PDB file of C-alpha atoms in Angstrom:
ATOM      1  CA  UNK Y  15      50.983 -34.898 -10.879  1.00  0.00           C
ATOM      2  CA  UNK Y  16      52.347 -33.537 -13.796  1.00  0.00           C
ATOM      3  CA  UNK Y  17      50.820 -30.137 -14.725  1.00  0.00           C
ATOM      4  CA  UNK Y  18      48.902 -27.531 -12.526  1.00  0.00           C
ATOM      5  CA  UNK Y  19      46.929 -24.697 -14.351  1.00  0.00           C
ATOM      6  CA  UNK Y  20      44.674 -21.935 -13.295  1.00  0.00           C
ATOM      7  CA  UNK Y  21      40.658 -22.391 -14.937  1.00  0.00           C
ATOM      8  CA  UNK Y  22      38.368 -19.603 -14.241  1.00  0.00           C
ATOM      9  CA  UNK Y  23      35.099 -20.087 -13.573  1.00  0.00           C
ATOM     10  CA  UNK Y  24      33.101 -23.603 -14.226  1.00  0.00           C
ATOM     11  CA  UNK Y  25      36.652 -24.927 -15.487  1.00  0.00           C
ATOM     12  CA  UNK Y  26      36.652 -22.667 -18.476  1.00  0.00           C
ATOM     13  CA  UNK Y  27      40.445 -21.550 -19.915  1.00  0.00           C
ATOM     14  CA  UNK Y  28      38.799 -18.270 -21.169  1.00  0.00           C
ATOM     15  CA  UNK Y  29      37.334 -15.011 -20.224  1.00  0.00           C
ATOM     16  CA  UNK Y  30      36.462 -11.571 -21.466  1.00  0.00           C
ATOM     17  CA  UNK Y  31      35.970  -8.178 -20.352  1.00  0.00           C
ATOM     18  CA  UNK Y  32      35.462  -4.611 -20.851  1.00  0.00           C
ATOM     19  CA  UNK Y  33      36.434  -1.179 -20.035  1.00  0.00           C
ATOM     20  CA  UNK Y  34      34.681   2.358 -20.852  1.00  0.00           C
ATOM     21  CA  UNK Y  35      36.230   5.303 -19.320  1.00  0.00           C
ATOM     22  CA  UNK Y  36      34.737   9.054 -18.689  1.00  0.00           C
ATOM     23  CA  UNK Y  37      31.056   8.993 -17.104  1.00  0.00           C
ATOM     24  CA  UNK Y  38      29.530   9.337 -20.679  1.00  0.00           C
ATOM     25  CA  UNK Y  39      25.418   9.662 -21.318  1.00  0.00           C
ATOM     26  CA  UNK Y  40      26.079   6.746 -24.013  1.00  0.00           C
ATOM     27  CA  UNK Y  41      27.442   4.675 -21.171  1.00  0.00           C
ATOM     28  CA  UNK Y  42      24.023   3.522 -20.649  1.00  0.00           C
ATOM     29  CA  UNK Y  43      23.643   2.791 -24.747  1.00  0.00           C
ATOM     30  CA  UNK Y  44      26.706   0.203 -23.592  1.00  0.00           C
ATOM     31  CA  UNK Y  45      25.178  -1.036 -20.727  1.00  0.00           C
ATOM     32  CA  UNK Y  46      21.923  -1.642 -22.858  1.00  0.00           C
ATOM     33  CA  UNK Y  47      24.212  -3.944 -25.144  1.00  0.00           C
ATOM     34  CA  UNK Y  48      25.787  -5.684 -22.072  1.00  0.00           C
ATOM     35  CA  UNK Y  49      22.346  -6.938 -20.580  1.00  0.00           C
ATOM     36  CA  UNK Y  50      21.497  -7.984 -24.118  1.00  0.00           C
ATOM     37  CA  UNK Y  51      24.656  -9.888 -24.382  1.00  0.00           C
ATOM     38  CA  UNK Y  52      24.879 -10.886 -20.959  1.00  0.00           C
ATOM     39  CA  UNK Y  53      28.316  -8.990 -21.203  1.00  0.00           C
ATOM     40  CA  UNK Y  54      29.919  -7.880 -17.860  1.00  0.00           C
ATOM     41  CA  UNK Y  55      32.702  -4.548 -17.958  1.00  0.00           C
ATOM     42  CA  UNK Y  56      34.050  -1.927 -15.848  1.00  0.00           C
ATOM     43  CA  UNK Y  57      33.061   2.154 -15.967  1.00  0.00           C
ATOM     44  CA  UNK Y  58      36.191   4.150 -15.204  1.00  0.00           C
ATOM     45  CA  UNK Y  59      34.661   7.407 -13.719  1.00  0.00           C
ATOM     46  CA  UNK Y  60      35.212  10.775 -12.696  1.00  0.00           C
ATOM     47  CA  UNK Y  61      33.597  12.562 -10.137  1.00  0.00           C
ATOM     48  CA  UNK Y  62      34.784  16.015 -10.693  1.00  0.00           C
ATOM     49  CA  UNK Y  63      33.765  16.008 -13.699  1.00  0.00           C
ATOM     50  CA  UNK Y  64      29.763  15.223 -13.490  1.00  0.00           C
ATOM     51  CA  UNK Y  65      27.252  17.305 -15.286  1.00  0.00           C
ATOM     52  CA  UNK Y  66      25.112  19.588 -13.045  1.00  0.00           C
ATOM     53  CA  UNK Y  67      21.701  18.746 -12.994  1.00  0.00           C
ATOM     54  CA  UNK Y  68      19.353  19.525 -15.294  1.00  0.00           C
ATOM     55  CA  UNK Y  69      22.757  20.188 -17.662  1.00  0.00           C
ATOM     56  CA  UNK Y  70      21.759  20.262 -21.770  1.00  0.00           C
ATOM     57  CA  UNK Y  71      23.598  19.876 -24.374  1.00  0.00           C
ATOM     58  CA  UNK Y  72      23.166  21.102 -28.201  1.00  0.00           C
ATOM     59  CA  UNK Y  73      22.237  19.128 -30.570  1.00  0.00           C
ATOM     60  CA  UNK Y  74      24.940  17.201 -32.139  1.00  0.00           C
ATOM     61  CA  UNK Y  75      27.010  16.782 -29.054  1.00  0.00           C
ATOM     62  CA  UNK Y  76      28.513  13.285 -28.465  1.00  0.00           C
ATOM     63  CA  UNK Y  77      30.404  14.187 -25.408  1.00  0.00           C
ATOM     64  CA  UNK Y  78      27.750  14.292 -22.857  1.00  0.00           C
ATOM     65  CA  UNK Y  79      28.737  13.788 -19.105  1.00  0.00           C
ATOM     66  CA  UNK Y  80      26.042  12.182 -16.675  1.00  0.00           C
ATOM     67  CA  UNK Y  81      25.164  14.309 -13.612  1.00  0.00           C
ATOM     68  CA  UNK Y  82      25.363  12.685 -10.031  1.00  0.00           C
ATOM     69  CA  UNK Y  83      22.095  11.583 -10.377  1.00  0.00           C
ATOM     70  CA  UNK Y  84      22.620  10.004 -13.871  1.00  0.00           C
ATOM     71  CA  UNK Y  85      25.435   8.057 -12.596  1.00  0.00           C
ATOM     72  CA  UNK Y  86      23.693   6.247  -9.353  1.00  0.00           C
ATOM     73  CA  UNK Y  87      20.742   5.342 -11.762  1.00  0.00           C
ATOM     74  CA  UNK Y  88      23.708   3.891 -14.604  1.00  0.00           C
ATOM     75  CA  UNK Y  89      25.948   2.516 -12.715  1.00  0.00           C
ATOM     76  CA  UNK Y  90      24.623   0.341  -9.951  1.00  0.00           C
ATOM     77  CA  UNK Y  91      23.706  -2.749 -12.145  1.00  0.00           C
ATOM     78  CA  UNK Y  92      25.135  -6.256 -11.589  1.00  0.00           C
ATOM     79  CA  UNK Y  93      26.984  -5.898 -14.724  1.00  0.00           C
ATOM     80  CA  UNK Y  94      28.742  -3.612 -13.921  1.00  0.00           C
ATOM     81  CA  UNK Y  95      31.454  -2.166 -12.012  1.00  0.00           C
ATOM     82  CA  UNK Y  96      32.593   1.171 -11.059  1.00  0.00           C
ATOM     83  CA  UNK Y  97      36.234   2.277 -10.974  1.00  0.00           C
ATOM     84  CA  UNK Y  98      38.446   5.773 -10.679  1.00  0.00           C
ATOM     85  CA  UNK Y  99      39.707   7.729 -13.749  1.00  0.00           C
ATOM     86  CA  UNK Y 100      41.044  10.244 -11.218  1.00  0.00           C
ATOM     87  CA  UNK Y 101      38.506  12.862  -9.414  1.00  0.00           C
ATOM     88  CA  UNK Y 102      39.499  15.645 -12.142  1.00  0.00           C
ATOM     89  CA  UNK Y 103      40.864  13.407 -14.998  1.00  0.00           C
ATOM     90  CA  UNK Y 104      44.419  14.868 -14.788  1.00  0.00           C
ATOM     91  CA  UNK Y 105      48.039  14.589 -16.475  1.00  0.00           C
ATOM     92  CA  UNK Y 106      48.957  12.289 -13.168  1.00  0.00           C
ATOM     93  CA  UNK Y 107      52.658  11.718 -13.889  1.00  0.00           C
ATOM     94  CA  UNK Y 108      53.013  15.607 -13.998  1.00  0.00           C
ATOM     95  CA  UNK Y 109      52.166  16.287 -10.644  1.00  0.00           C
ATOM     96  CA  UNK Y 110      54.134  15.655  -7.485  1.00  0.00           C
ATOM     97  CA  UNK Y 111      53.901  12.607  -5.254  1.00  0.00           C
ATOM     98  CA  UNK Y 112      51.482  14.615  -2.764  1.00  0.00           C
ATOM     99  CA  UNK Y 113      48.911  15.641  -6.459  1.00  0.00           C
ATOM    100  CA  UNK Y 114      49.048  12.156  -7.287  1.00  0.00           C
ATOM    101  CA  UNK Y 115      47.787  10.842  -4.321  1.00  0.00           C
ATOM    102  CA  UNK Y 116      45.222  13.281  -3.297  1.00  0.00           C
ATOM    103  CA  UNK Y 117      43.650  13.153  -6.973  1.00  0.00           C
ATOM    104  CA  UNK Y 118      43.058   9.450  -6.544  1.00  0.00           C
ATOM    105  CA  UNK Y 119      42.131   9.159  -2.900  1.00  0.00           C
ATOM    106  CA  UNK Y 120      39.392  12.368  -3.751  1.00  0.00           C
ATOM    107  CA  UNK Y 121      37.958   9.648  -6.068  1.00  0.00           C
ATOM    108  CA  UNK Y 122      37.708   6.608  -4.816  1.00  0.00           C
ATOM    109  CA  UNK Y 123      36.235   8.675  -1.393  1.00  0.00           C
ATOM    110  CA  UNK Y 124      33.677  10.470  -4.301  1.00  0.00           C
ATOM    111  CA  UNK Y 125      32.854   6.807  -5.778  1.00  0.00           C
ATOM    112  CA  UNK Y 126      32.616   5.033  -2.470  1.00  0.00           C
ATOM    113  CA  UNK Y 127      30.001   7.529  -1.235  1.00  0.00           C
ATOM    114  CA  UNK Y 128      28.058   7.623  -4.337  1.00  0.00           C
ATOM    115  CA  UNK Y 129      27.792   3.412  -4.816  1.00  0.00           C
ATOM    116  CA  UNK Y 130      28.234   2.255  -0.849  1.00  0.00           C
ATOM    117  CA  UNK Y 131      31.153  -0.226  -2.786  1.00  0.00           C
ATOM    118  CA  UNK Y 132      34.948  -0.345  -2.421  1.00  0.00           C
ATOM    119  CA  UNK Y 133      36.741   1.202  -5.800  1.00  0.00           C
ATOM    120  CA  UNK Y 134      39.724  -0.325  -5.952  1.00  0.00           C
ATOM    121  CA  UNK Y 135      40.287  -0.540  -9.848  1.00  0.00           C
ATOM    122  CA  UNK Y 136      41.180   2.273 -12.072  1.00  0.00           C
ATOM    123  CA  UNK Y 137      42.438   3.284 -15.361  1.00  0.00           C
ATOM    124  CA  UNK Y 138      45.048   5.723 -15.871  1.00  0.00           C
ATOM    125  CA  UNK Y 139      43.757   9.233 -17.364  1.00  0.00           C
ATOM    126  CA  UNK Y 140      44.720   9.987 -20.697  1.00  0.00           C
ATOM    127  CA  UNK Y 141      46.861   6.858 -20.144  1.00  0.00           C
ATOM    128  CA  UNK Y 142      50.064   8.351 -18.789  1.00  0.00           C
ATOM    129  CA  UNK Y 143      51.564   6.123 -16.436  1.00  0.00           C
ATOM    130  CA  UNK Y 144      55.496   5.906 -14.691  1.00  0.00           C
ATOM    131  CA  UNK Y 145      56.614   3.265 -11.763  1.00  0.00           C
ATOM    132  CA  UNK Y 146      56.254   5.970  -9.527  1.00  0.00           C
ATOM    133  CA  UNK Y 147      52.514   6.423 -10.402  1.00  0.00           C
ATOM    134  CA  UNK Y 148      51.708   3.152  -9.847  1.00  0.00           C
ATOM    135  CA  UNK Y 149      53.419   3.127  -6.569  1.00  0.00           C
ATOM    136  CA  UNK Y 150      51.528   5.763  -5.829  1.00  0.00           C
ATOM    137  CA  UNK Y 151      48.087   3.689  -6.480  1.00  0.00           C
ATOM    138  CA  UNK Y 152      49.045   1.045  -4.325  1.00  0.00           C
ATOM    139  CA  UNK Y 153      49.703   3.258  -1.280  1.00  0.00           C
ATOM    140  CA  UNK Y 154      45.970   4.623  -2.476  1.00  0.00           C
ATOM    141  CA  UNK Y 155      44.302   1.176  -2.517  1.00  0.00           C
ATOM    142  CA  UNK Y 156      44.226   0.803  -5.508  1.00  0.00           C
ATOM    143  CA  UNK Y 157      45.482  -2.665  -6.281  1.00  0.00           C
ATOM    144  CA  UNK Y 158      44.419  -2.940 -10.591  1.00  0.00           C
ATOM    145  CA  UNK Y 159      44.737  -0.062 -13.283  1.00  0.00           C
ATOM    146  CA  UNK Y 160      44.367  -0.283 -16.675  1.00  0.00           C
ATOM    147  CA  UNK Y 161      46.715   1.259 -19.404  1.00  0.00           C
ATOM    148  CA  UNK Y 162      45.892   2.216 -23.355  1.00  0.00           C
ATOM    149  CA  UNK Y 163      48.983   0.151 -24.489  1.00  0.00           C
ATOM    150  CA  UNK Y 164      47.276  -2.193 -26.804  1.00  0.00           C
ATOM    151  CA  UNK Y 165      49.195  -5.733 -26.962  1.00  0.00           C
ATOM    152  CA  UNK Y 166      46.864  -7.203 -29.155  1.00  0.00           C
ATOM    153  CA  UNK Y 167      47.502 -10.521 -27.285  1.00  0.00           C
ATOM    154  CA  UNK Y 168      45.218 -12.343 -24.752  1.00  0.00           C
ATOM    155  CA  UNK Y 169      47.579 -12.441 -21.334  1.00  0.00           C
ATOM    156  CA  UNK Y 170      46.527 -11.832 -18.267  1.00  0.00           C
ATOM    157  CA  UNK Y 171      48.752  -9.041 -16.706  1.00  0.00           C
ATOM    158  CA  UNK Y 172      52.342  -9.692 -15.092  1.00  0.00           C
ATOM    159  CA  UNK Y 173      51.644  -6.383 -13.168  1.00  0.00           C
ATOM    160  CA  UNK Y 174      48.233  -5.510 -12.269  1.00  0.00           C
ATOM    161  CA  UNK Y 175      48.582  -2.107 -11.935  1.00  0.00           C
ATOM    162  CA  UNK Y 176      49.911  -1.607 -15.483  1.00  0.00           C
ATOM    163  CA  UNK Y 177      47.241  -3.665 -16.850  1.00  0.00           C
ATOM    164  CA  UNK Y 178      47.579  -3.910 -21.051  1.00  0.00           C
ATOM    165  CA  UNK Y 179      44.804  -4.272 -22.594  1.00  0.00           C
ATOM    166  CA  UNK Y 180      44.259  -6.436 -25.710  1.00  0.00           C
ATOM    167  CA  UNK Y 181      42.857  -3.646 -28.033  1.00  0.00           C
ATOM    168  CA  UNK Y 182      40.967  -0.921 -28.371  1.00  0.00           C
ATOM    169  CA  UNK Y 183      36.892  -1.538 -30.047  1.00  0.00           C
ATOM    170  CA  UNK Y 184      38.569   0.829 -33.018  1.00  0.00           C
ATOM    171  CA  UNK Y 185      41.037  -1.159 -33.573  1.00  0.00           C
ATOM    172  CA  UNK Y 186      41.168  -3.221 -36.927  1.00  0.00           C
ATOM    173  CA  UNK Y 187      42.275  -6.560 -36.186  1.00  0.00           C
ATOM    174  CA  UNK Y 188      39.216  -6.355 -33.096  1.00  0.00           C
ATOM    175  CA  UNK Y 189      36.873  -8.843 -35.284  1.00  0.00           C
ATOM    176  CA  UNK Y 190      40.434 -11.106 -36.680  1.00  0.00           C
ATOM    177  CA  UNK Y 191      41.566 -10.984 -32.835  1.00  0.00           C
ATOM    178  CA  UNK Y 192      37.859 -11.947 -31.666  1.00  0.00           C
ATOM    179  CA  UNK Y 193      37.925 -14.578 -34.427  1.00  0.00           C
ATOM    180  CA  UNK Y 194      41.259 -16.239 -33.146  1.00  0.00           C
ATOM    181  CA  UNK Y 195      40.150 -16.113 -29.299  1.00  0.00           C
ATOM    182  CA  UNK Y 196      36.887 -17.568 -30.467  1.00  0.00           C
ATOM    183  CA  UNK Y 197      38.860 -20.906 -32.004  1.00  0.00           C
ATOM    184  CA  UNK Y 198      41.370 -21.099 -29.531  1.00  0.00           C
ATOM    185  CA  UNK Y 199      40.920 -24.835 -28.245  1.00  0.00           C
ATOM    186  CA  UNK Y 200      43.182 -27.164 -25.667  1.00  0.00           C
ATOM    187  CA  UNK Y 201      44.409 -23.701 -23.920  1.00  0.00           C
ATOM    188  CA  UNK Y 202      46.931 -24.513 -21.697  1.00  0.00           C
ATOM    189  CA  UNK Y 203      47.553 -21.017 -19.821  1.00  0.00           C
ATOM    190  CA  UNK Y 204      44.128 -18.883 -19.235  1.00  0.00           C
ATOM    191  CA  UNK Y 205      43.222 -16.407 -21.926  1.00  0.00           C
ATOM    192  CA  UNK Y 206      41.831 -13.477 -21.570  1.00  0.00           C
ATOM    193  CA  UNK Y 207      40.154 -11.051 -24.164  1.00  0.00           C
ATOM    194  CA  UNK Y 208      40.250  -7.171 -23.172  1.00  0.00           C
ATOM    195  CA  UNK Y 209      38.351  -4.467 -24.813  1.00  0.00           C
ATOM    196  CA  UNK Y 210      38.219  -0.980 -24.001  1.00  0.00           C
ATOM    197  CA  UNK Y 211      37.577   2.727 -25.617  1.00  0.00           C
ATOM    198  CA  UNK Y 212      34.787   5.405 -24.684  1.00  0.00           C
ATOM    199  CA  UNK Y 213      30.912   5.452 -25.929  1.00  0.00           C
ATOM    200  CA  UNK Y 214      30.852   8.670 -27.378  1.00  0.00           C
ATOM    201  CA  UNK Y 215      33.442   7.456 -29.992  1.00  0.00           C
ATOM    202  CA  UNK Y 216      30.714   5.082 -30.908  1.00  0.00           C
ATOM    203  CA  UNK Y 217      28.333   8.104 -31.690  1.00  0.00           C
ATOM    204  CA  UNK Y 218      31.422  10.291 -33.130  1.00  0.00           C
ATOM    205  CA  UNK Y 219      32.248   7.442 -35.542  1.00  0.00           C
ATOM    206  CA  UNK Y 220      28.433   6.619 -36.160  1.00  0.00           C
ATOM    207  CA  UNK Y 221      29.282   2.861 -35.721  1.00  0.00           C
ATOM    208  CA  UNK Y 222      27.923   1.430 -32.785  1.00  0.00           C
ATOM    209  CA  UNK Y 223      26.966  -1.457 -35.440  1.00  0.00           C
ATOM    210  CA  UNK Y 224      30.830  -2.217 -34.738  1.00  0.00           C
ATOM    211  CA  UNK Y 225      30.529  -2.864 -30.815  1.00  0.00           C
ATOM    212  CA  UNK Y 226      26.803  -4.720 -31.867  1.00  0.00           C
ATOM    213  CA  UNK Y 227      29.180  -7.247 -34.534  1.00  0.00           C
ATOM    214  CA  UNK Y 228      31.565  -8.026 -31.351  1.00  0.00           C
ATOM    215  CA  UNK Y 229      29.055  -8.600 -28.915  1.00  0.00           C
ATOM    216  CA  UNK Y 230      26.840 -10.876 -31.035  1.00  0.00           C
ATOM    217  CA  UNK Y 231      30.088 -12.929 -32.224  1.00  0.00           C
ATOM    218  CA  UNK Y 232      31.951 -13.272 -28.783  1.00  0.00           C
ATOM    219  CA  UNK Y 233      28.782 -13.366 -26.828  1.00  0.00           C
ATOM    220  CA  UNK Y 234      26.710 -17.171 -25.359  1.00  0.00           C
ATOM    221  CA  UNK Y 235      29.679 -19.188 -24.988  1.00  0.00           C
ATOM    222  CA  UNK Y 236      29.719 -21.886 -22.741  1.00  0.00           C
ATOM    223  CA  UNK Y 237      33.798 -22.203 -22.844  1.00  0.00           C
ATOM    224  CA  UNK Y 238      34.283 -18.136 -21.877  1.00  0.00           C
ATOM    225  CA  UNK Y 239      33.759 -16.003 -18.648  1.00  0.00           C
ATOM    226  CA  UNK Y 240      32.334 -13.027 -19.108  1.00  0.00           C
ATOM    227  CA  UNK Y 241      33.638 -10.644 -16.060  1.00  0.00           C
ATOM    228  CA  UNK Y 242      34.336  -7.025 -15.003  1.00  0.00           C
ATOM    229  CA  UNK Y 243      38.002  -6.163 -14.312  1.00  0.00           C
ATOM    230  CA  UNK Y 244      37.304  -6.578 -10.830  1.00  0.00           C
ATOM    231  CA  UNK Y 245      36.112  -9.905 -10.817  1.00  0.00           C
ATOM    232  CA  UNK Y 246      38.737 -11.260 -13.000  1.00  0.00           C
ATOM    233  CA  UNK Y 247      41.555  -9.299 -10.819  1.00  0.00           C
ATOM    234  CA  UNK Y 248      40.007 -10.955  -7.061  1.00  0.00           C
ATOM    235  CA  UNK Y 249      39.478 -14.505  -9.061  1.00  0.00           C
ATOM    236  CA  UNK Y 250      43.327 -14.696  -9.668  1.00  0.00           C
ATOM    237  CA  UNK Y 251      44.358 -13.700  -6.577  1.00  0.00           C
ATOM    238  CA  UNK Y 252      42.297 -16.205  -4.758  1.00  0.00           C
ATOM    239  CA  UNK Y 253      43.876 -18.734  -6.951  1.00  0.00           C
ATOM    240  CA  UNK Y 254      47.187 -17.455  -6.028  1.00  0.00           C
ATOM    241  CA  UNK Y 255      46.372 -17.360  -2.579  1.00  0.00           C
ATOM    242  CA  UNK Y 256      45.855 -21.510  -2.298  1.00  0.00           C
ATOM    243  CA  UNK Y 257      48.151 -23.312   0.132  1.00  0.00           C
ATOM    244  CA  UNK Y 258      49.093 -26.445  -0.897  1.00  0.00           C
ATOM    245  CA  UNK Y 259      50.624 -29.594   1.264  1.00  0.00           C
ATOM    246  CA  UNK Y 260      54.354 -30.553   0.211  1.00  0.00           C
ATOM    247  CA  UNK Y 261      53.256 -33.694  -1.930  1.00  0.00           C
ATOM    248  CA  UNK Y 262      50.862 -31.441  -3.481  1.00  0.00           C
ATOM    249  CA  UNK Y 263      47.377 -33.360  -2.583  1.00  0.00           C
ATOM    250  CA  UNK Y 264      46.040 -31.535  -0.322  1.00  0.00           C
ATOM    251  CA  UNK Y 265      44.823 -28.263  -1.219  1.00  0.00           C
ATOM    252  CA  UNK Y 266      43.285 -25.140   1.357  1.00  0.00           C
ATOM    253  CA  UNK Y 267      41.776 -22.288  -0.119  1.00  0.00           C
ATOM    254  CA  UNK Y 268      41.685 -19.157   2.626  1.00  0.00           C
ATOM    255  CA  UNK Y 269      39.571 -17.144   0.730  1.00  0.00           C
ATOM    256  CA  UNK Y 270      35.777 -16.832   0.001  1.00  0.00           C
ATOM    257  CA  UNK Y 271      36.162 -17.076  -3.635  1.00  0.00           C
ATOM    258  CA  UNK Y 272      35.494 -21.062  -4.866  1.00  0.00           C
ATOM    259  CA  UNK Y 273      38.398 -21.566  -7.380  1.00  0.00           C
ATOM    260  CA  UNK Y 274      38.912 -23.867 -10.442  1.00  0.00           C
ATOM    261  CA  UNK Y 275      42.220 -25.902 -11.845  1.00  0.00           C
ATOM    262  CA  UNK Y 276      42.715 -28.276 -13.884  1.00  0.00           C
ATOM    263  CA  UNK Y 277      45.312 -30.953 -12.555  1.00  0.00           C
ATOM    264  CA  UNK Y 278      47.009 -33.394 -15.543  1.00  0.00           C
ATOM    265  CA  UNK Y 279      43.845 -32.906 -17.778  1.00  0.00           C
ATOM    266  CA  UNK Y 280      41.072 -32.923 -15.116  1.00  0.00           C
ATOM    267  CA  UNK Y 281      39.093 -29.591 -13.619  1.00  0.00           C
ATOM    268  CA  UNK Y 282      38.589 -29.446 -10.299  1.00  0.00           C
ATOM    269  CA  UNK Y 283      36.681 -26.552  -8.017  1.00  0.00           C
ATOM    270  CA  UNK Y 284      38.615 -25.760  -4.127  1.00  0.00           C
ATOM    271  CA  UNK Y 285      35.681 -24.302  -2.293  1.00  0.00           C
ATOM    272  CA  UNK Y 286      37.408 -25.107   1.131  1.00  0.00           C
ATOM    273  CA  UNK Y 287      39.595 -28.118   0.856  1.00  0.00           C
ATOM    274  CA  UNK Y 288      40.286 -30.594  -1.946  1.00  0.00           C
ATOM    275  CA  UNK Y 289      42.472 -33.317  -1.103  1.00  0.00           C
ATOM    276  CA  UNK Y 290      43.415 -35.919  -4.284  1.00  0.00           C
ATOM    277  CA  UNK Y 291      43.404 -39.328  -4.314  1.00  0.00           C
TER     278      UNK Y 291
END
């Protein structure tokens, strides 16, 4: 064999996915969108800082945070998954080692009690981020964590827990970068198209037309995966996890995620065991 290349899903080259961060009431406005687009994302949330119940807010107010109550209804939805922002949202690289930790461990315990899941996905707050951080995560459990640093490119991450996004839904080359992802043909490495931002920016900016444009234009395409972060994050690992026989042939796949590659122009799925001719 010649060439050897990861395919998500059904053999495709390309997937997309989204990111909202801050337990927002216009979450569910999103998440609205997302079952009409049969769109998938991730909800980066923080626990400290729900609404209490019965919470109103004048009229006019876009930043709205869901209570407790708000957030079970939301949130568990098989669109969607649920990931830490840090339990109180803080400056993380300011605080020592021992902060760090205990701010991220208070929300995944917060999360994991309020949705019966594992959280093991995040996104840094206010996206301030060092090595030591991220260290920090992965003592935590946390094994994926999203950054703001737009690359405005479609790669999937060298390091998963300083995860670049390709752009943010304000950005101006969103619908040019959707556009060239969309035409992308014969892709040799996997692509992968990241959005992220907030919801109440959509009511701030009074253009949630903007998110409705993106949807309807990336949206229904047989050649594209639409995934959380999560899904996309254990779907690469299990490919990375295949053992392979010396000559190559014979392929074992340890995990319970099926797996697609295509080998010298053909796709192939490793449930179990493939073996080639």
């Amino acid at each position: 064999m010649n060439k050897r290349m990861m395919r998500f899903p059904g053999g495709k080259a390309k997937a997309v996915t989204l990111s909202y961060d801050d337990c927002i009431e216009e979450d569910q406005d999103l998440i609205h969108r997302m079952e009409k687009y049969k769109m998938k994302g991730t909800f980066n949330l923080i626990p400290g800082w729900f609404a209490k119940e019965g919470t109103t807010y004048p009229e006019g107010e876009t930043y709205r945070l869901v209570t407790t109550s708000q957030a079970k209804e939301m949130y568990i939805h098989p669109l969607v998954e649920v990931a830490n922002h840090g339990n109180e949202h803080k400056y993380m690289t300011s605080l020592t080692t021992a902060e760090m930790a205990e701010d991220t461990i208070l929300c995944r315990k917060a999360l994991e009690e309020l949705f019966e899941r594992n959280v093991r996905g995040m996104a840094y707050p206010y996206g301030w981020f060092n090595e030591e951080l991220a260290d920090v995560l992965r003592m935590c459990g946390i094994t994926y964590c999203r950054t703001v640093e737009n690359t405005r490119q479609f790669e999937l991450p060298e390091n998963w827990l300083m995860w670049n996004p390709t752009c943010h839904h304000d950005d101006e080359m969103l619908m040019d970068l959707t556009d060239e992802f969309i035409r992308m043909d014969s892709v040799e490495h996997p692509r992968l198209l990241y959005v992220w931002g907030h919801t109440f920016e959509f009511e701030r900016n009074h253009n949630w037309d903007r998110m409705d444009a993106f949807m309807e234009k990336i949206s229904g395409r047989e050649d594209i995966w639409y995934a959380t972060n999560g899904e996309i994050y254990d779907y690469v690992k299990a490919y990375e996890s295949l053992e392979f026989s010396a000559d190559g042939k014979r392929i074992y796949n340890p995990t319970k995620i099926p797996v697609w590659m295509e080998i010298d122009g053909t796709c192939y799925e490793v449930r179990d065991e493939l073996v080639l001719a």
